[in-house]
C-alpha positions as CSV (number, residue, x, y, z in Angstrom):
1,M,139.1,155.2,148.0
2,R,136.9,158.6,148.6
3,S,137.9,159.2,145.0
4,F,136.6,155.8,143.8
5,S,133.2,156.6,146.0
6,L,132.6,159.8,144.0
7,L,133.1,158.1,140.7
8,F,130.9,155.6,141.6
9,K,128.2,157.7,142.8
10,Q,128.5,160.2,139.4
11,F,128.5,156.6,137.2
12,S,125.3,155.8,139.1
13,R,123.7,159.1,138.3
14,S,124.2,158.7,134.7
15,V,122.9,155.1,134.6
16,L,119.8,156.1,136.4
17,V,119.3,159.3,134.0
18,V,119.6,156.9,130.8
19,A,117.3,154.2,132.5
20,G,114.8,157.3,133.0
21,F,114.9,158.4,129.6
22,A,114.4,154.9,128.5
23,F,111.3,154.4,130.6
24,L,110.2,157.5,129.3
25,G,110.4,156.4,125.8
26,T,108.4,153.1,126.5
27,S,105.9,154.7,128.9
28,A,103.4,155.1,125.8
29,Y,103.3,151.1,125.6
30,A,103.2,150.8,129.4
31,Q,100.4,152.8,130.2
32,A,98.1,151.1,127.5
33,D,95.9,148.4,128.8
34,A,95.7,145.3,126.4
35,A,92.7,143.5,128.0
36,K,90.6,146.9,127.8
37,G,91.8,147.0,124.1
38,E,90.5,143.4,123.5
39,A,87.0,144.2,124.6
40,I,86.9,147.2,122.6
41,F,88.5,145.6,119.4
42,K,86.0,142.6,119.9
43,A,83.1,145.0,119.9
44,K,84.1,147.5,117.3
45,C,86.8,145.9,115.2
46,T,86.4,142.4,114.3
47,T,83.6,143.0,111.6
48,C,86.4,144.2,109.2
49,H,89.7,143.5,110.6
50,A,91.7,140.5,112.2
51,V,95.2,140.6,113.6
52,D,96.5,137.9,111.6
53,R,94.6,137.9,108.2
54,K,92.9,140.4,105.9
55,L,89.5,140.4,106.1
56,V,87.2,143.6,104.6
57,G,90.6,145.8,105.8
58,P,94.0,144.7,106.3
59,A,95.7,142.4,108.8
60,L,96.1,144.8,111.8
61,G,99.2,143.0,113.6
62,S,101.8,143.5,110.6
63,Q,100.4,147.0,110.3
64,V,100.8,148.3,113.8
65,S,103.9,146.4,114.9
66,T,106.5,147.9,112.4
67,V,109.1,150.6,113.6
68,E,107.6,153.2,111.4
69,T,104.3,153.0,113.1
70,D,103.0,156.3,114.2
71,D,100.6,156.0,117.2
72,K,99.4,159.3,117.0
73,W,98.4,159.0,113.2
74,L,96.7,156.0,114.0
75,T,94.9,157.2,116.7
76,K,93.3,160.3,114.2
77,W,92.7,157.8,111.7
78,I,90.8,155.4,114.2
79,Q,89.1,158.3,115.7
80,N,88.1,160.2,112.2
81,N,89.6,158.7,109.0
82,Q,87.3,160.9,106.7
83,A,88.7,164.0,108.5
84,L,92.3,162.9,107.4
85,I,91.1,161.9,103.8
86,A,89.3,165.4,103.4
87,A,92.4,167.1,104.6
88,K,94.2,165.3,101.7
89,D,96.7,163.5,104.3
90,P,99.0,161.4,101.8
91,K,98.9,158.5,104.1
92,A,95.2,158.5,104.1
93,V,94.5,158.9,100.8
94,A,96.6,156.3,99.8
95,I,95.0,153.9,102.0
96,F,91.7,154.8,101.0
97,N,92.4,154.5,97.2
98,Q,94.3,151.2,97.8
99,Y,91.0,149.5,99.2
100,G,88.6,150.9,96.5
101,Q,87.7,154.2,98.2
102,S,85.8,152.2,100.7
103,A,85.0,154.3,103.9
104,M,86.2,152.7,107.1
105,T,83.7,153.4,110.2
106,V,84.2,156.7,112.1
107,F,84.9,156.0,115.9
108,A,84.6,159.6,117.3
109,D,83.4,158.1,120.7
110,L,86.8,156.5,121.4
111,S,89.3,158.4,123.5
112,D,93.2,158.4,122.8
113,A,93.4,156.0,125.8
114,D,90.8,153.5,123.9
115,C,92.9,153.8,120.8
116,A,96.3,153.1,122.8
117,N,94.6,150.1,124.5
118,I,93.5,148.6,120.8
119,L,97.0,149.0,119.7
120,A,98.5,147.5,122.5
121,Y,96.1,144.4,122.5
122,V,96.8,144.2,118.7
123,R,100.6,144.2,119.2
124,T,100.3,141.6,122.3
125,T,98.3,139.4,120.3
126,W,100.2,139.7,117.0
127,T,103.7,138.8,119.1
128,T,102.2,135.8,120.5
129,M,101.2,134.7,117.2
130,Q,104.8,135.2,115.7
131,K,106.0,133.1,118.8
132,A,103.6,130.3,118.8
133,P,104.5,127.3,116.3
134,K,103.1,127.3,113.1
135,T,101.4,123.9,111.6
136,P,103.0,123.3,108.1
137,V,100.7,123.4,105.1
138,G,101.6,120.1,104.0
139,A,100.9,118.6,107.9
140,P,98.5,115.5,107.9
141,G,95.2,116.6,109.3
142,E,94.7,113.6,111.7
143,E,97.0,112.0,114.0
144,G,96.2,109.4,116.4
145,P,98.6,107.4,118.9
146,S,102.0,106.9,117.0
147,T,102.9,103.5,116.2
148,L,106.5,104.2,117.1
149,V,105.5,105.3,120.6
150,I,103.6,101.9,121.2
151,F,106.6,99.9,120.0
152,A,109.1,101.8,122.1
153,L,107.0,101.5,125.0
154,I,106.8,97.4,124.2
155,G,110.7,97.7,123.8
156,V,111.0,99.2,127.2
157,I,109.1,96.8,128.7
158,I,111.1,93.8,127.3
159,I,114.3,95.4,128.2
160,A,113.0,96.4,132.0
161,F,112.2,92.5,132.2
162,I,115.6,91.4,131.0
163,I,117.4,93.8,133.0
164,I,115.2,92.7,136.5
165,L,115.8,88.9,135.5
166,V,119.6,89.6,135.3
167,L,119.8,91.7,138.3
168,N,118.1,88.8,140.4
169,K,120.5,86.6,139.2
170,V,123.6,89.0,140.0
171,V,122.1,89.4,143.6
172,K,121.4,85.4,144.2
173,T,125.2,85.1,143.1
174,L,126.7,87.7,145.2
175,E,124.4,86.6,148.4
176,G,126.1,83.2,147.6
177,L,129.7,84.4,147.4
178,L,129.1,86.3,150.7
179,L,127.9,83.4,152.7
180,K,131.0,81.3,151.3
181,N,133.3,83.6,152.4
182,K,131.9,83.9,156.0
183,D,131.6,80.1,156.2
184,L,127.8,80.1,156.6
185,L,127.1,78.8,153.3
186,I,124.8,75.8,154.1
187,P,125.1,72.9,151.7
188,E,121.7,71.9,150.3
189,P,120.2,68.9,151.6
190,V,120.3,65.6,149.7
191,V,116.5,64.8,149.2
192,E,115.1,61.9,147.5
193,A,113.5,62.7,144.1
194,A,110.0,63.9,144.3
195,P,107.3,63.4,141.7
196,V,107.6,66.0,138.9
197,D,105.6,68.8,139.4
198,R,104.7,70.7,136.0
199,L,103.4,73.8,138.0
200,A,106.4,74.1,140.0
201,T,108.1,76.7,138.0
202,I,104.9,78.8,137.7
203,K,104.3,78.4,141.6
204,K,107.9,79.6,142.1
205,L,107.3,82.5,139.9
206,A,104.0,83.5,141.6
207,K,105.8,84.0,144.8
208,N,108.4,86.4,143.5
209,K,106.3,89.5,144.4
210,K,109.0,91.7,142.3
211,L,107.8,89.7,139.0
212,V,104.2,89.7,140.2
213,F,104.3,93.3,140.5
214,F,106.5,93.9,137.2
215,V,103.5,91.6,135.2
216,L,100.8,93.4,136.5
217,L,102.3,96.7,135.8
218,C,102.6,95.6,132.2
219,G,99.3,94.3,132.0
220,T,97.9,97.7,133.1
221,L,100.1,99.5,130.7
222,A,98.9,97.2,127.9
223,L,95.3,97.4,128.8
224,G,95.7,101.0,129.2
225,S,97.1,101.5,125.7
226,W,94.7,99.2,124.1
227,T,91.8,101.3,125.8
228,W,93.1,104.3,124.6
229,V,93.8,103.4,121.3
230,T,90.3,102.1,120.8
231,L,88.6,105.0,122.4
232,W,90.4,107.2,119.8
233,T,89.4,105.1,116.7
234,T,85.8,104.6,118.0
235,N,83.5,105.5,115.1
236,V,86.1,106.3,112.8
237,H,86.0,104.6,109.6
238,Q,89.2,105.4,107.7
239,G,90.0,103.0,105.3
240,Y,86.3,101.7,105.1
241,Q,85.8,99.6,101.6
242,P,82.5,97.8,101.3
243,V,81.6,95.3,98.5
244,Q,79.4,97.3,96.3
245,P,76.9,95.8,93.8
246,I,78.7,96.9,90.8
247,K,82.8,97.3,90.7
248,F,83.1,100.7,89.7
249,P,86.7,101.6,88.7
250,H,87.0,105.3,89.5
251,D,90.7,104.9,88.4
252,L,89.5,103.9,84.8
253,H,86.6,107.0,84.6
254,A,88.4,109.9,86.8
255,G,91.9,108.6,85.8
256,A,92.5,107.3,82.4
257,M,89.2,108.7,80.8
258,K,89.5,112.0,83.0
259,I,86.0,112.3,83.5
260,D,85.2,115.2,85.8
261,C,84.2,113.9,89.1
262,Q,81.0,116.6,88.8
263,Y,79.8,114.8,85.5
264,C,78.3,111.9,87.9
265,H,78.0,113.4,91.1
266,S,76.4,116.9,89.9
267,G,75.2,117.7,93.2
268,A,78.5,118.7,94.4
269,Y,78.7,121.9,93.3
270,K,75.0,123.3,93.9
271,S,73.6,121.3,96.9
272,K,74.3,120.1,100.1
273,N,74.6,116.4,99.0
274,A,77.2,115.3,96.0
275,S,74.4,112.7,95.1
276,I,74.7,109.2,93.7
277,P,74.4,109.6,89.7
278,S,71.1,107.6,88.5
279,L,71.8,104.6,85.7
280,N,70.6,106.9,83.0
281,V,73.9,109.0,83.5
282,C,76.0,105.6,83.0
283,M,73.7,105.1,79.8
284,N,74.9,108.3,78.2
285,C,78.0,106.1,77.7
286,H,77.2,102.6,78.2
287,K,74.3,102.4,75.8
288,T,76.9,102.2,73.0
289,I,80.3,100.8,75.1
290,D,79.7,97.4,76.8
291,R,83.0,96.6,76.9
292,R,86.8,97.8,77.4
293,K,88.8,98.3,74.4
294,E,90.8,95.2,74.6
295,A,87.8,93.0,75.5
296,T,86.3,90.3,73.2
297,T,83.4,89.7,75.7
298,P,80.9,92.4,77.0
299,S,81.9,93.2,80.6
300,T,79.8,91.7,83.4
301,E,79.7,94.8,85.4
302,I,78.1,96.6,82.7
303,A,75.7,93.9,82.1
304,K,74.2,94.6,85.8
305,I,73.6,98.1,84.8
306,Y,71.7,96.7,81.9
307,D,69.9,94.2,84.2
308,A,68.9,97.2,86.4
309,L,67.2,99.1,84.0
310,G,65.5,96.2,82.3
311,Y,67.5,97.2,79.1
312,D,68.1,94.9,76.3
313,P,71.3,95.6,74.3
314,A,70.2,93.4,71.3
315,T,66.9,95.3,70.6
316,Q,68.1,98.5,72.4
317,K,64.8,98.7,74.3
318,Y,63.7,99.0,78.2
319,D,61.4,96.9,80.0
320,T,60.3,98.8,82.9
321,T,58.9,95.9,84.5
322,K,62.4,94.2,85.2
323,A,64.0,97.5,86.4
324,R,65.1,97.6,90.0
325,P,67.4,99.9,91.9
326,I,71.0,99.4,92.6
327,Q,71.7,98.9,96.3
328,W,74.6,101.0,96.7
329,V,76.6,100.4,100.0
330,R,77.3,104.1,101.7
331,I,81.1,104.6,102.4
332,H,81.0,108.2,103.8
333,S,78.8,108.9,106.3
334,L,78.7,111.5,108.9
335,P,76.8,112.0,112.4
336,D,73.3,113.2,112.1
337,F,74.3,116.2,114.3
338,V,77.0,117.4,111.9
339,Y,76.0,119.6,108.8
340,F,78.1,119.5,105.6
341,N,77.2,121.3,102.9
342,H,79.2,120.1,99.5
343,S,78.4,123.4,97.5
344,Q,79.7,125.6,100.1
345,H,83.1,123.6,99.9
346,V,83.2,122.9,96.3
347,K,81.7,126.0,94.4
348,V,82.0,128.6,97.2
349,A,85.6,127.4,98.8
350,G,86.9,126.1,95.2
351,L,88.1,122.7,96.8
352,K,89.1,119.8,94.8
353,C,87.1,116.3,95.6
354,Q,90.4,115.0,96.2
355,T,91.0,117.3,99.3
356,C,88.5,115.2,101.4
357,H,88.0,111.9,99.0
358,G,92.0,111.3,98.5
359,P,93.2,110.5,95.2
360,V,90.1,108.8,93.8
361,Q,91.4,108.8,90.3
362,E,94.0,106.0,91.2
363,M,91.4,104.0,93.3
364,K,90.0,100.6,91.6
365,E,87.2,100.9,94.3
366,V,86.4,103.9,96.5
367,Y,87.4,103.6,100.2
368,Q,87.2,106.4,103.1
369,Y,90.4,108.0,102.5
370,S,90.0,110.6,105.2
371,P,89.1,110.1,108.9
372,L,86.5,112.8,109.0
373,T,86.7,113.6,112.6
374,M,85.9,116.9,113.9
375,K,89.8,117.6,114.7
376,W,90.3,117.1,110.8
377,C,87.9,119.4,109.7
378,I,88.8,121.9,112.0
379,Q,92.4,121.8,111.0
380,C,91.7,122.0,107.4
381,H,89.5,124.8,108.2
382,R,92.5,126.8,109.9
383,R,95.0,126.5,107.4
384,T,92.8,126.5,104.4
385,N,92.5,130.4,103.0
386,V,89.0,131.5,101.4
387,N,89.5,133.1,97.8
388,T,86.8,135.9,98.1
389,K,87.9,137.5,94.5
390,G,85.0,137.1,91.8
391,N,82.9,135.2,94.2
392,A,79.4,136.1,94.1
393,Y,79.0,135.0,97.6
394,Y,81.3,137.0,99.3
395,E,80.3,140.1,96.9
396,K,76.6,139.7,97.9
397,M,78.0,139.6,101.4
398,E,80.0,142.8,101.0
399,A,76.7,144.5,99.7
400,V,74.8,143.5,102.1
401,H,77.3,144.7,104.7
402,D,77.2,148.0,103.2
403,L,73.4,148.1,103.4
404,I,73.7,147.8,107.0
405,K,76.5,150.3,107.5
406,A,74.3,152.9,105.8
407,G,71.2,152.5,107.9
408,K,69.3,150.9,105.2
409,P,66.9,147.9,105.1
410,V,68.2,144.6,104.5
411,T,65.5,141.4,103.5
412,E,66.1,138.0,103.4
413,A,66.2,137.5,99.8
414,A,69.2,139.8,99.6
415,M,71.2,137.3,102.2
416,G,70.1,134.5,99.7
417,G,67.2,133.5,101.3
418,I,65.4,132.7,98.0
419,E,68.1,130.7,96.7
420,C,67.1,126.8,95.7
421,G,69.6,125.3,98.1
422,K,68.2,127.0,101.1
423,C,65.1,124.7,101.4
424,H,65.8,122.0,98.5
425,Y,69.1,119.8,99.2
């Protein structure tokens, strides 16, 4: 028994020694404070770096969370990367050349502890991001209350109602059998036929407290569901398709004829508004085309364009006294407090019109394809990557950023302040 006790003590000491070494091996991470690192990171690093994506510099999460990461080297790089480059450090020179020999800001004021805190914050945030569920790229942007859930709720209510009726019948049958076995079953008295009361069944059901409670509960659930759906879809006009003064077939123009959207909506790439084309744009083609290829008579819809312009196809002359504007009905409308710039999305981000407006090349008449809610826009912004290569907007931003880092004055003109779209939409 004594030998067993000594053996156990020796084993315990070995375990403690191993645990001590393991603790010392991880003490560098344990001593770091991720909360302090977050404050330093947001104050000094977010201009050029993000944890999960590349900005001016690389995405830091994947860079500092690998097994090969050398914290001592990273600390020296953060504090004075220029000294490492000047000393011809191979790793530093490779990074310097990889990013076009763009100099990183020197942070000589950061201590070793500050750098450790920053690394702890980046690792902690990166680990949390990796564990978080990712939204698939092709996922729908906007989801309201599920139709399946609503029907399932109705089905549960119906099944519960049937179960209650069956249980009430079973209880009454069992009560009758119990009284019969005890010879306590009282025969029902024979009464003379009373006048027929058409509301007798309703009155009888109204006295059943369980049934009344169940009906009230179902009514409350139904009313609450209806209220929820109504509030959820308030001011959401998805699917809105008003009757237009001219039935313009987008499937013919943008689909079969493959006319670019910006041929008509020319403001989409240069201003805030996509703009409705003037009828003169229509007349570029329809001055000579007044019907479909297979038609034998002129199109009534094209004739509406002629009437609006006061154009006589026989003489090919305009009578301005007969001209009148086309009263188009607006389909896509955002609240007044929402700022949306078409050029920023079409020209800068390079998005296609179908991203928001849906497959217009298949629509005989345009309707609102997307919900255009705040949630829908935010989800699109979260999953859309911005292509900065060869983009004058971001090149100018980078040039201005370099001026700021160099301590040189930056004028409003350098920030795009003299571009037409700044004042003229």
